[in-house]
mmCIF file of C-alpha atoms in Angstrom:
data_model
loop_
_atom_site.group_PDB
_atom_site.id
_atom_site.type_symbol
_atom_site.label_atom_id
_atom_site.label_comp_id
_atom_site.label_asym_id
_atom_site.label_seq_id
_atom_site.Cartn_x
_atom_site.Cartn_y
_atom_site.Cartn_z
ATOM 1 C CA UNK V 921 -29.828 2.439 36.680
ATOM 2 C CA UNK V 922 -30.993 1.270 33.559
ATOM 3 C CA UNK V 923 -33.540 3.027 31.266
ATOM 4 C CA UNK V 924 -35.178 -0.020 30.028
ATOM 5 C CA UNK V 925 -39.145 -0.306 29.974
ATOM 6 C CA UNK V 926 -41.961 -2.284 29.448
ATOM 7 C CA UNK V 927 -42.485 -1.532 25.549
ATOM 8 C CA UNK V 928 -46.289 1.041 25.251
ATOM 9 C CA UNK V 929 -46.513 0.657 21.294
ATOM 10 C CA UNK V 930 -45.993 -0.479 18.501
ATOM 11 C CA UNK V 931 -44.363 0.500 14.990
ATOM 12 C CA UNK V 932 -43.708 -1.225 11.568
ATOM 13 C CA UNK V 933 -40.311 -1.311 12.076
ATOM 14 C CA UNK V 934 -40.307 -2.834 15.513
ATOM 15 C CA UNK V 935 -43.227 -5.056 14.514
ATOM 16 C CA UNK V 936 -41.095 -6.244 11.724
ATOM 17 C CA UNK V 937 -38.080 -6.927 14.072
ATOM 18 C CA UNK V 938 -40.238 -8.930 16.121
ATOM 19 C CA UNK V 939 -41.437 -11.087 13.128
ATOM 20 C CA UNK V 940 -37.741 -11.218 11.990
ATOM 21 C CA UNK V 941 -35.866 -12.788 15.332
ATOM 22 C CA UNK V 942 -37.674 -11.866 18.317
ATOM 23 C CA UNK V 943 -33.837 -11.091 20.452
ATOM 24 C CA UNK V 944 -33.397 -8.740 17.233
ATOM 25 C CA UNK V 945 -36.368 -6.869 18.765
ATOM 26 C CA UNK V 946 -34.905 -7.192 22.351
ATOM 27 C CA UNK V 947 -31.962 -5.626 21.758
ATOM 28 C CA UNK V 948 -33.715 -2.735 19.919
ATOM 29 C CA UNK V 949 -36.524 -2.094 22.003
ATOM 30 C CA UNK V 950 -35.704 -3.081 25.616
ATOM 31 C CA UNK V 951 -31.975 -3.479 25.532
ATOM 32 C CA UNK V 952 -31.430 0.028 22.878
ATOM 33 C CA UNK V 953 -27.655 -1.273 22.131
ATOM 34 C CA UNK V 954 -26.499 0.627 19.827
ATOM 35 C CA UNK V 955 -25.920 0.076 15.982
ATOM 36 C CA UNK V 956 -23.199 1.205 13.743
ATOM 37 C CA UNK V 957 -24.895 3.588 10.738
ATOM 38 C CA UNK V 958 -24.778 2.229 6.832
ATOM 39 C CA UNK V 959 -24.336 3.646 3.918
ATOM 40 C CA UNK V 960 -27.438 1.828 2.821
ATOM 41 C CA UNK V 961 -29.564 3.158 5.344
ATOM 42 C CA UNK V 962 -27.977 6.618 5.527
ATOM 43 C CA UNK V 963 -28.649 7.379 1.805
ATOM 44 C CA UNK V 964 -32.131 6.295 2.558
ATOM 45 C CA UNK V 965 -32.612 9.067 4.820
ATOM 46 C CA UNK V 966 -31.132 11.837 2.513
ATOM 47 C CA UNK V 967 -33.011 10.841 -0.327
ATOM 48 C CA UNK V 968 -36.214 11.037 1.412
ATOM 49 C CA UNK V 969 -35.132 14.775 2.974
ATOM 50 C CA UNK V 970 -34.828 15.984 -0.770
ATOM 51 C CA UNK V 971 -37.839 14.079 -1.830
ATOM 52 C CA UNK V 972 -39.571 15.627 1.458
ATOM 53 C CA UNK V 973 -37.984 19.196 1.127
ATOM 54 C CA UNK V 974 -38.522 19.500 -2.586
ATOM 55 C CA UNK V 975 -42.407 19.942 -2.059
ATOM 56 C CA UNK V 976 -41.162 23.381 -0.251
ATOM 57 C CA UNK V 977 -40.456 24.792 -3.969
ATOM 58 C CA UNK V 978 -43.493 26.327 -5.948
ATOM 59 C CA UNK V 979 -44.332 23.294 -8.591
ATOM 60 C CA UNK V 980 -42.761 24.935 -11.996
ATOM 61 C CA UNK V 981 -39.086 24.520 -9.780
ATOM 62 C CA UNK V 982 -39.353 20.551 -8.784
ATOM 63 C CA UNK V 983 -37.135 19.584 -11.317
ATOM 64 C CA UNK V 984 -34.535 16.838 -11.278
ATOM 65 C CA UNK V 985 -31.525 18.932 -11.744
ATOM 66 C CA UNK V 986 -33.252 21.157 -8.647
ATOM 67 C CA UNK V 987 -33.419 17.785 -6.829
ATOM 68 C CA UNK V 988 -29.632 16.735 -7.351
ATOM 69 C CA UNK V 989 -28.510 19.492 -6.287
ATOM 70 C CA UNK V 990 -30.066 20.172 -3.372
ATOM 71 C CA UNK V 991 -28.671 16.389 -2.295
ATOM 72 C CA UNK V 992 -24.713 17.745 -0.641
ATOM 73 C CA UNK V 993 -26.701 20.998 1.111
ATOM 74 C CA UNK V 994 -29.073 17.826 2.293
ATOM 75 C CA UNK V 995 -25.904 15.574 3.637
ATOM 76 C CA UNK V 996 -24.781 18.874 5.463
ATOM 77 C CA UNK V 997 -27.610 19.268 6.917
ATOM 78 C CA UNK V 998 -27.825 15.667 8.327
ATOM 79 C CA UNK V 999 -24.525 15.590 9.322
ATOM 80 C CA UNK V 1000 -24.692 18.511 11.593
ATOM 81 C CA UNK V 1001 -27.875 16.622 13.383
ATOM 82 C CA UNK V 1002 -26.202 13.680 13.662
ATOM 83 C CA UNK V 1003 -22.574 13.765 13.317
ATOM 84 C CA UNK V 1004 -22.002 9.783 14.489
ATOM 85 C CA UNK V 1005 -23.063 9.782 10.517
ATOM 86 C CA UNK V 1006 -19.428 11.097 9.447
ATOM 87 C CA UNK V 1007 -17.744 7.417 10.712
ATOM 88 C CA UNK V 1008 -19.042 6.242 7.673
ATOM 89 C CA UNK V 1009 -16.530 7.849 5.180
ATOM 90 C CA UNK V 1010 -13.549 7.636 7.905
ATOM 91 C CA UNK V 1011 -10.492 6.880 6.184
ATOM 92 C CA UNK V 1012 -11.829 8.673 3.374
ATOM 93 C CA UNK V 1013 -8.806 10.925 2.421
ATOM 94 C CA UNK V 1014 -9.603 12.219 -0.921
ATOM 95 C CA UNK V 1015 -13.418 11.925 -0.803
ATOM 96 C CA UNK V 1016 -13.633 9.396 -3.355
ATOM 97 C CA UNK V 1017 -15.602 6.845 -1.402
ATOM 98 C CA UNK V 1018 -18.315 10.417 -0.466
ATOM 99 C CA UNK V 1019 -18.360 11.570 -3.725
ATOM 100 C CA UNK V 1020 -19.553 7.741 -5.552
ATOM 101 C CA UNK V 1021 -22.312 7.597 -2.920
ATOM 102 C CA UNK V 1022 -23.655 11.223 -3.084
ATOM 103 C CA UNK V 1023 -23.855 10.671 -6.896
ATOM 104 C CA UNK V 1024 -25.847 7.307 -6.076
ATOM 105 C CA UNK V 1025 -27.444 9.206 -3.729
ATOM 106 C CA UNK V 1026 -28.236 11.768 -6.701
ATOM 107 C CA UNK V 1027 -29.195 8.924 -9.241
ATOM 108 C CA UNK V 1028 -32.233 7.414 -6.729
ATOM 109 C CA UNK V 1029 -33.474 11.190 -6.671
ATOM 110 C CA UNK V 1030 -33.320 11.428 -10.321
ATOM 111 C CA UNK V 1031 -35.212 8.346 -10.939
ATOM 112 C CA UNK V 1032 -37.804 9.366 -8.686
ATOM 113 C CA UNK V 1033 -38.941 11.747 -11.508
ATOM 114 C CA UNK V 1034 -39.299 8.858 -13.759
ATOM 115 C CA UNK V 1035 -41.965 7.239 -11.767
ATOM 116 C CA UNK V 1036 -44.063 10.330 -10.499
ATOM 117 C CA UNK V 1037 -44.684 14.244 -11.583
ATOM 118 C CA UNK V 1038 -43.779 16.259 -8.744
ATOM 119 C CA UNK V 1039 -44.762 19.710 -10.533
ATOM 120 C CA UNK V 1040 -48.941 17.941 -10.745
ATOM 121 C CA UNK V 1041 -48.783 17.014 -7.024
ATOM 122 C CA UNK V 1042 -49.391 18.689 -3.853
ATOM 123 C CA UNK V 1043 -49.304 16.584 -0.897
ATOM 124 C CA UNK V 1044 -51.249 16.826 1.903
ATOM 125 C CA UNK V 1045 -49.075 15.683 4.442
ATOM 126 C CA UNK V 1046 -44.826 14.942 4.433
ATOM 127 C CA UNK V 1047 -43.188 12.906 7.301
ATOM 128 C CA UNK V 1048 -46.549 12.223 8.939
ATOM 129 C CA UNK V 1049 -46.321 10.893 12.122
ATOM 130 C CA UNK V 1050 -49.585 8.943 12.798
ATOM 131 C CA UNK V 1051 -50.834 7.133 16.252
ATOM 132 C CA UNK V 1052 -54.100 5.591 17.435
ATOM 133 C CA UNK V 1053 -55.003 3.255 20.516
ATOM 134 C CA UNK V 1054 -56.983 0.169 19.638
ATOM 135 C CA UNK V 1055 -59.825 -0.818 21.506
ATOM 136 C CA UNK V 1056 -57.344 -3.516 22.855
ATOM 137 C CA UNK V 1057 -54.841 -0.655 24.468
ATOM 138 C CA UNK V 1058 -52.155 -1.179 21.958
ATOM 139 C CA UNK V 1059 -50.841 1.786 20.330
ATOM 140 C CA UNK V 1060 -49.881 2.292 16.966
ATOM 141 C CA UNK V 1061 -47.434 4.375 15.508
ATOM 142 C CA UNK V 1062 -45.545 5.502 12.882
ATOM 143 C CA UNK V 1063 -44.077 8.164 10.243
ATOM 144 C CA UNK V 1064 -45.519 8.410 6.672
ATOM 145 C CA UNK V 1065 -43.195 9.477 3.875
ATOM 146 C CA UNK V 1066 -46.262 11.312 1.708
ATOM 147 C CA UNK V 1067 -50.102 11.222 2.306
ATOM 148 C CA UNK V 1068 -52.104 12.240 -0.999
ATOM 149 C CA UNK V 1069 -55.837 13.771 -0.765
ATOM 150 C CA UNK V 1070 -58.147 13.861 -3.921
ATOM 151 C CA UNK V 1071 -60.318 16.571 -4.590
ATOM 152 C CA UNK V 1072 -62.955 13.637 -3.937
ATOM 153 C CA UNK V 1073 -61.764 13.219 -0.248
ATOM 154 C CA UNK V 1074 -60.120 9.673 -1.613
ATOM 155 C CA UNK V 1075 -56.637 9.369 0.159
ATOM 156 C CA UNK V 1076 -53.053 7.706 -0.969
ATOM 157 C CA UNK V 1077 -50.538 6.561 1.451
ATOM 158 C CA UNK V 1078 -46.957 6.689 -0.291
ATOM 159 C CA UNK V 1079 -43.882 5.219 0.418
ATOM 160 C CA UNK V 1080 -40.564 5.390 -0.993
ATOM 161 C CA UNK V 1081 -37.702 2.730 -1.089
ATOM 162 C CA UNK V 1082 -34.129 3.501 -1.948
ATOM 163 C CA UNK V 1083 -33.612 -0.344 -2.394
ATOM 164 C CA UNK V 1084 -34.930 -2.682 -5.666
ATOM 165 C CA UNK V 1085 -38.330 -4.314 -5.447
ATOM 166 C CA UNK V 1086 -39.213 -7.522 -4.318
ATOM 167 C CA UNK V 1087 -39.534 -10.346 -6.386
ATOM 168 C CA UNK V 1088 -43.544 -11.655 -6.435
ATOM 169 C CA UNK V 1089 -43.523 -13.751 -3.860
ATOM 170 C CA UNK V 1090 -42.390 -11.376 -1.493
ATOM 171 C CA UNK V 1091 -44.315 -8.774 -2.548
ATOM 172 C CA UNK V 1092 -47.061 -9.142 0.605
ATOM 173 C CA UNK V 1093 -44.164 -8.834 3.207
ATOM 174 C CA UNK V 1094 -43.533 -5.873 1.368
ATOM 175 C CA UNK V 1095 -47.081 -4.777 2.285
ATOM 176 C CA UNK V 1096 -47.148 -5.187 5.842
ATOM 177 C CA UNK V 1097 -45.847 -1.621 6.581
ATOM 178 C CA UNK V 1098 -48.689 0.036 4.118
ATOM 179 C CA UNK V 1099 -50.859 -1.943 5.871
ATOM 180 C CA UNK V 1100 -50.060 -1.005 9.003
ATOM 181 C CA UNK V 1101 -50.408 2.316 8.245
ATOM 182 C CA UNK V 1102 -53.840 1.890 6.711
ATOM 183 C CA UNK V 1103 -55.137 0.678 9.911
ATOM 184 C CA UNK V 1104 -54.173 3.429 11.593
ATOM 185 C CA UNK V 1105 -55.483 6.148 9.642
ATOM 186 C CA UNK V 1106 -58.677 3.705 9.340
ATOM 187 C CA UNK V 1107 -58.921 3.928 13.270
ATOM 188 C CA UNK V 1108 -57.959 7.213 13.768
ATOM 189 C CA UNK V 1109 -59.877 9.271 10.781
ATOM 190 C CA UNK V 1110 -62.141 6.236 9.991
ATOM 191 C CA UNK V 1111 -61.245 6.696 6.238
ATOM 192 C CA UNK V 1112 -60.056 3.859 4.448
ATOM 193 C CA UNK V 1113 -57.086 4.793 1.791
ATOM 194 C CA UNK V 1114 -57.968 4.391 -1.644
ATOM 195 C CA UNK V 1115 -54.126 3.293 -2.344
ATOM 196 C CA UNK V 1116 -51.070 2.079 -1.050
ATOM 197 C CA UNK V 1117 -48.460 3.208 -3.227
ATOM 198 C CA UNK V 1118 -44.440 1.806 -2.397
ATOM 199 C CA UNK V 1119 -42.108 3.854 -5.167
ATOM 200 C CA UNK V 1120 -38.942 1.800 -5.280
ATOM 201 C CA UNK V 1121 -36.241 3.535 -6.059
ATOM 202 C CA UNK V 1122 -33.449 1.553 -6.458
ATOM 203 C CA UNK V 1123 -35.239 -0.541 -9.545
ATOM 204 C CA UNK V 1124 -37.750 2.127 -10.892
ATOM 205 C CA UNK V 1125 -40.793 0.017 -9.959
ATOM 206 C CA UNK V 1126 -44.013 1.127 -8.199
ATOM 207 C CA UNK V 1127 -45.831 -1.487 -6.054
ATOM 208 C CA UNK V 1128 -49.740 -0.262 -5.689
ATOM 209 C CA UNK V 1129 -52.378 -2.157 -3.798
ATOM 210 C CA UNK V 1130 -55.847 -1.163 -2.932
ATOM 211 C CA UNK V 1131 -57.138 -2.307 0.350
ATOM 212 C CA UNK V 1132 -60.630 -2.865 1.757
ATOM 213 C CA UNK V 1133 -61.595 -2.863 5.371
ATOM 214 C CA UNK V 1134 -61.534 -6.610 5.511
ATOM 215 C CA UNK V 1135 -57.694 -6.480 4.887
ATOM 216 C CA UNK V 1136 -57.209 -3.938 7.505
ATOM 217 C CA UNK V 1137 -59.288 -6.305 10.011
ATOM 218 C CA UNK V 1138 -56.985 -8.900 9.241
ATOM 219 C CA UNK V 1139 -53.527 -7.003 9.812
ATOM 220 C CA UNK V 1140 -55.478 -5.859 12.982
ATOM 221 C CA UNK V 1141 -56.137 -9.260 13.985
ATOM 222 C CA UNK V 1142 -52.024 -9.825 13.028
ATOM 223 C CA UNK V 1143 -50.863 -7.025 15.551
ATOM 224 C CA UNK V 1144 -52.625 -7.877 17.951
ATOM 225 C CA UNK V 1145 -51.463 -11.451 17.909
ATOM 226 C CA UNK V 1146 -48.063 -10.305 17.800
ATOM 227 C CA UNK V 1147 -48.710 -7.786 20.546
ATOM 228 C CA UNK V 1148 -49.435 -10.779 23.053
ATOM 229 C CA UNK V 1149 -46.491 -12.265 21.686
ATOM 230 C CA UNK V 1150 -44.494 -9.035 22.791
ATOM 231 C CA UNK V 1151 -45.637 -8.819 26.163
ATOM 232 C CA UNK V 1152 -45.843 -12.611 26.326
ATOM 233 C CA UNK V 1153 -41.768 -12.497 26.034
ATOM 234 C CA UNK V 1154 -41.383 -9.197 27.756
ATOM 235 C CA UNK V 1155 -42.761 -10.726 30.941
ATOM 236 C CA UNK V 1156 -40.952 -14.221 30.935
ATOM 237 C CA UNK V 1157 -37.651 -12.597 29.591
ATOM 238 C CA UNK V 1158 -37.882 -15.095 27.020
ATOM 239 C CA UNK V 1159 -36.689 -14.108 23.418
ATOM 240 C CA UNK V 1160 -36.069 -16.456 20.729
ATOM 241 C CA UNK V 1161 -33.084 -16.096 18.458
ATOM 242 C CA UNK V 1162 -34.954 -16.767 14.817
ATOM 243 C CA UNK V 1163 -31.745 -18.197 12.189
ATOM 244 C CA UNK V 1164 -32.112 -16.415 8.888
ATOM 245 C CA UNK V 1165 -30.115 -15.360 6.224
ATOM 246 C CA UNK V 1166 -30.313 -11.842 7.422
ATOM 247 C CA UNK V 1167 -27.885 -12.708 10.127
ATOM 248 C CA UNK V 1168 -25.514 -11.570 8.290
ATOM 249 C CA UNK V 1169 -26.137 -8.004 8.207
ATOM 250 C CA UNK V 1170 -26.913 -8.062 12.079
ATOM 251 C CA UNK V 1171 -25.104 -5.813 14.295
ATOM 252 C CA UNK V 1172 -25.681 -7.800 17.751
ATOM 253 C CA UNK V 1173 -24.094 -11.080 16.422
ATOM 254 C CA UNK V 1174 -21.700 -10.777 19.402
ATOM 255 C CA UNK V 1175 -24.039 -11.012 21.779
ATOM 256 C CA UNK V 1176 -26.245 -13.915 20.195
ATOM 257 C CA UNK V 1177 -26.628 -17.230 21.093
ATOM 258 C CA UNK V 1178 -26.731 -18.771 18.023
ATOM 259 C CA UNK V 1179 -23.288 -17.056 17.475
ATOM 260 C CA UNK V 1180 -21.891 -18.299 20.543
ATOM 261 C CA UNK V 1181 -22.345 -14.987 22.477
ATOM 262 C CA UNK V 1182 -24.209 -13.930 25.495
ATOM 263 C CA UNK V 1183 -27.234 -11.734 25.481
ATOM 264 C CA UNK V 1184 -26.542 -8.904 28.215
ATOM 265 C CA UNK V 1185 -28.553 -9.168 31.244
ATOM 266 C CA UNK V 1186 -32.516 -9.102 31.096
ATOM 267 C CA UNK V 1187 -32.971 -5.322 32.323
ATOM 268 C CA UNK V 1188 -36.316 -5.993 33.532
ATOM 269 C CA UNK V 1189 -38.092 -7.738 36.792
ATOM 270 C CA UNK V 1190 -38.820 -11.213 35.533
ATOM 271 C CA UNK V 1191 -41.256 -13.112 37.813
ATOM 272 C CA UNK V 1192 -40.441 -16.611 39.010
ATOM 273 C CA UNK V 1193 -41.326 -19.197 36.508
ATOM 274 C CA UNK V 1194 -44.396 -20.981 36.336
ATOM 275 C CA UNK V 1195 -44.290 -23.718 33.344
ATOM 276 C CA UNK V 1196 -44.225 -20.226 31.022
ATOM 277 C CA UNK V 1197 -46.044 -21.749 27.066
ATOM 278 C CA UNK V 1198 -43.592 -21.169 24.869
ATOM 279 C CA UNK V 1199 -43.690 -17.635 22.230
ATOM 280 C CA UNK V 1200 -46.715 -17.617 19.954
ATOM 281 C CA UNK V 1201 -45.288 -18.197 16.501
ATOM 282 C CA UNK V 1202 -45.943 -14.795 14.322
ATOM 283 C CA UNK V 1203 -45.245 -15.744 10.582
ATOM 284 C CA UNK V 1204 -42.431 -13.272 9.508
ATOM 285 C CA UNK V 1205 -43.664 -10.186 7.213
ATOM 286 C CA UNK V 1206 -40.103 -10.055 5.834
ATOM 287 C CA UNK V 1207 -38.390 -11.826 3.476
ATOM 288 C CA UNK V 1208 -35.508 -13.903 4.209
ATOM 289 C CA UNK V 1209 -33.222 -11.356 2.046
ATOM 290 C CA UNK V 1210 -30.936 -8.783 3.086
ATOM 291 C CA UNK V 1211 -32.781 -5.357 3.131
ATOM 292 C CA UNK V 1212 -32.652 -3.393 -0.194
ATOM 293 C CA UNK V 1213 -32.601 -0.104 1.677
ATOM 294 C CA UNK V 1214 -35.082 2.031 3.290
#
């Protein structure tokens, strides 16, 4: 019997996916085939467990040398909740290929110091996971990395990459998710962040952006388009394969039509057609680059 289900909400991730190549969000969200880990993403997640954990330390002891070497006790840890994550290094016989990526691991945590003074901050919130119901019924959801509170009440809404940061041009795609999240603490707290702050990482830049209400409006009036979209496809069964350049890094090429595969079957009750419209088009939040990490 399969598990499958109507999708209830909505996340940046998924709402990204969706923007990307709708069948990408398919086989995430109502399909769940599963995808083979990366190093890419992987370090992602330990870096932001030591950038999350190191807050646990009184402020005189968040140093970078604290921070590198708390990175291998990290990896254990993650390993023992997920150990699919040891495929990665398989083959690995003397470590070499572990050892060059926990040090890049290490270097993305030292940088971090670079770009903000852990030992004059005290976050309010770490992994924050955040959800609110529109008016509409949609819910919203996500995790934030690190929520900031003035002693004024003014809030910041932080994110960090482990990847480079976007070129100009791409740097409102890069938004979306900060966005996103702004609306929901908007709806849910009805306080409007001072700043969105992205801290990438990989190229020691910091993104800011300041939003108003009539920004969040607008990304509202986005996700709710796509939304319709969603449920628009999720009824007819139809999901269109969208061609980009980040086919490449795809992990359900096999089973995509514009690949010469065969999607598996639709796992939900499709009703007979009537002359179905064809998708809404959602512009893509993304850019047409492979992902620089998480």
């Amino acid at each position: 019997m399969s598990t499958s289900q109507q999708p209830m909400s909505l996340s940046p991730s998924r709402a990204s996916d969706f923007m990307q190549c709708p069948l990408l969000y398919r086989f995430r969200v109502i399909d769940k085939l599963p995808e083979k880990p990366s190093e890419a993403a992987t370090r992602g997640t330990l870096v932001h467990a030591v950038l999350e954990r190191l807050f646990d330390d009184p402020a005189v002891e968040r140093t970078a040398p604290r921070a590198r070497a708390m990175v291998p006790g990290q990896w254990d840890r993650l390993l023992e909740s997920r150990p699919e994550l040891g495929e990665l290094f398989e083959g690995d016989e003397g470590g070499e290929r572990l050892t060059r990526w926990l040090s890049e691991a290490e270097g993305l945590v030292e940088r971090w110091f670079s770009l903000e003074d852990p030992t004059r901050l005290e976050p309010a919130e770490r992994e924050l996971f955040v959800e609110t119901e529109l008016e509409s019924g949609l819910r919203l959801r996500g995790v934030i990395d690190r929520v900031d509170v003035a002693p004024s009440g003014e809030v910041r809404i932080v994110d960090y990459k482990t990847g480079k940061a976007p070129r100009p041009e791409y740097a409102e795609g890069a938004l979306f998710q900060m966005k996103f999240y702004a609306l929901v603490i908007w709806r849910w707290k009805r306080v409007v962040p001072r700043r969105l702050q992205l801290v990438y990482l990989g190229s020691g830049d910091v993104l800011t952006y300041d939003p108003v209400e009539a920004d969040l409006e607008r990304i509202e009036r986005k996700l709710l388009a796509l939304w319709d979209a969603i449920r628009q496809a999720t009824e007819t069964g139809d999901w269109r394969p969208r061609p980009t350049k980040l086919c490449g890094w795809c992990d359900h090429r096999a089973v995509c039509p514009e690949f010469g595969g065969t999607p598996p079957v639709y796992p939900l009750t499709v009703p007979p057609a009537q002359g179905a419209e064809p998708l809404p088009v959602v512009e893509p939040a993304v850019s047409a680059e492979p992902a620089q990490g998480v």
